[in-house]
Amino acid sequence: MTTTGKQLFTTLTSDGKLTLEISEETFPEPTGNQVLVKMEAAPINPSDLAILTGAADFDNAEYSPGTVVADMPEPFLSGQKGRHGQRLPAGNEGAGEVVAAGDGDMAQALVGQRVACVPGNAFSQYAIADAMMCLPLGEHDAETGASSFVNPMTALGFVETAKMEGHEAIVHLAAASNLGRMLNRICLEDGMKLVNIVRRDEHMKLLKDLGATHVVNSSDDDYMKQLRAAIDETGAFLGFDPIGGGQNTDHVLKAMEQVASSRMDEYSRYGSNQDKKMYMYGRLDLSPTILTPSYGLQWTVSGWLLTPFLQKVGMEKVVAMRTRVQQNLTGTFASEYKETVDLEGMLTKDAITDYRQMKTGEKYLVKPWG
């Protein structure tokens, strides 16, 4: 059986042209434990934008139906030399109906079921996915299950990372996002103390209404005072930063050290001996990360990626995490969307300008069939 359908591709050439295009493609027959999913819904996550839009100039791009060509500036063009000339699919996750399967028992058992999956080419009318990485949705629709992997598993991963590293509290930036709200609910359920950092008063109210205990506003004049008080009360010396650029991580490390130093009985020229760690898991801000080390010598800034974390914790833990997500799709792990677009709608100037800003609570959902 030959299966054809529309699929989105992104190509960056060495002369700085980023092309997004929708084309008609033929999809292979699934083999082994592969399944062919008729995609019904897929979210546009910040992690998708790295290859989808990056830092390209979409204000002055060339737009035509189903195609956009934008210029990629330096140093971002040279920084992506490894992908020059490659025609890449996009869309980490989504949901749809399994319409064909390989001969593996696990794959065959999914035929006819609606599943969430992580095929890596979810912005498509069809996608090949590994049955092991498919989550049966039961009575849930595709919109409910479309965001059931990246954000839920990341939020759970933060809590598991904290537990593994011996922490009882977490600091989280951009905390009113879909992921941030999930993390708040998980921490309330698991007894993990959480310091939520937001930028607007309405985001403070949103999280407070969801039961958050510690919410601080980085736009307030007394932000650092608020932050120190929250860290002092919770003992949060581990943080997660999706912003990356600017001094967000710097400010948190500084507050952590100020709290730790205030607890010392004797002065030390080397600062406190309190371990302080910030994980960066995104680049919402593409500007340089600014650090002004004034936090003693016991501090670390590191990267955090979901796939290496899952490989590290092993299949038993991954299965337990996936089961928890499956059982709480409409509660703890519910997602909300600002707009729904089809594949062609993804490539309009208005849509790209909007979703690439990655504003809190304004995620887009793609329905490949319209």
PDB file of N, CA, C and O in Angstrom, residues 78 109 186 190 193-194:
ATOM      1  N   SER A  78      26.710  30.240  10.687  1.00  0.00           N
ATOM      2  CA  SER A  78      27.927  29.428  10.865  1.00  0.00           C
ATOM      3  C   SER A  78      27.760  28.425  11.995  1.00  0.00           C
ATOM      4  O   SER A  78      28.300  27.319  11.942  1.00  0.00           O
ATOM      5  N   ALA A 109      -0.492  -4.471  18.058  1.00  0.00           N
ATOM      6  CA  ALA A 109      -1.494  -4.225  19.098  1.00  0.00           C
ATOM      7  C   ALA A 109      -2.024  -2.800  19.065  1.00  0.00           C
ATOM      8  O   ALA A 109      -3.081  -2.512  19.644  1.00  0.00           O
ATOM      9  N   ILE A 186       2.977  19.019  39.723  1.00  0.00           N
ATOM     10  CA  ILE A 186       3.763  17.847  40.121  1.00  0.00           C
ATOM     11  C   ILE A 186       4.401  18.074  41.493  1.00  0.00           C
ATOM     12  O   ILE A 186       4.373  17.196  42.364  1.00  0.00           O
ATOM     13  N   ASP A 190       4.024  15.875  44.810  1.00  0.00           N
ATOM     14  CA  ASP A 190       5.176  15.115  45.303  1.00  0.00           C
ATOM     15  C   ASP A 190       5.819  15.712  46.553  1.00  0.00           C
ATOM     16  O   ASP A 190       6.782  15.142  47.077  1.00  0.00           O
ATOM     17  N   LYS A 193       9.277  21.370  47.149  1.00  0.00           N
ATOM     18  CA  LYS A 193       9.093  22.818  47.258  1.00  0.00           C
ATOM     19  C   LYS A 193       9.571  23.491  45.966  1.00  0.00           C
ATOM     20  O   LYS A 193      10.553  23.069  45.362  1.00  0.00           O
ATOM     21  N   LEU A 194       8.854  24.542  45.560  1.00  0.00           N
ATOM     22  CA  LEU A 194       9.115  25.162  44.261  1.00  0.00           C
ATOM     23  C   LEU A 194       9.065  26.677  44.374  1.00  0.00           C
ATOM     24  O   LEU A 194       8.095  27.235  44.900  1.00  0.00           O
TER      25      LEU A 194
END
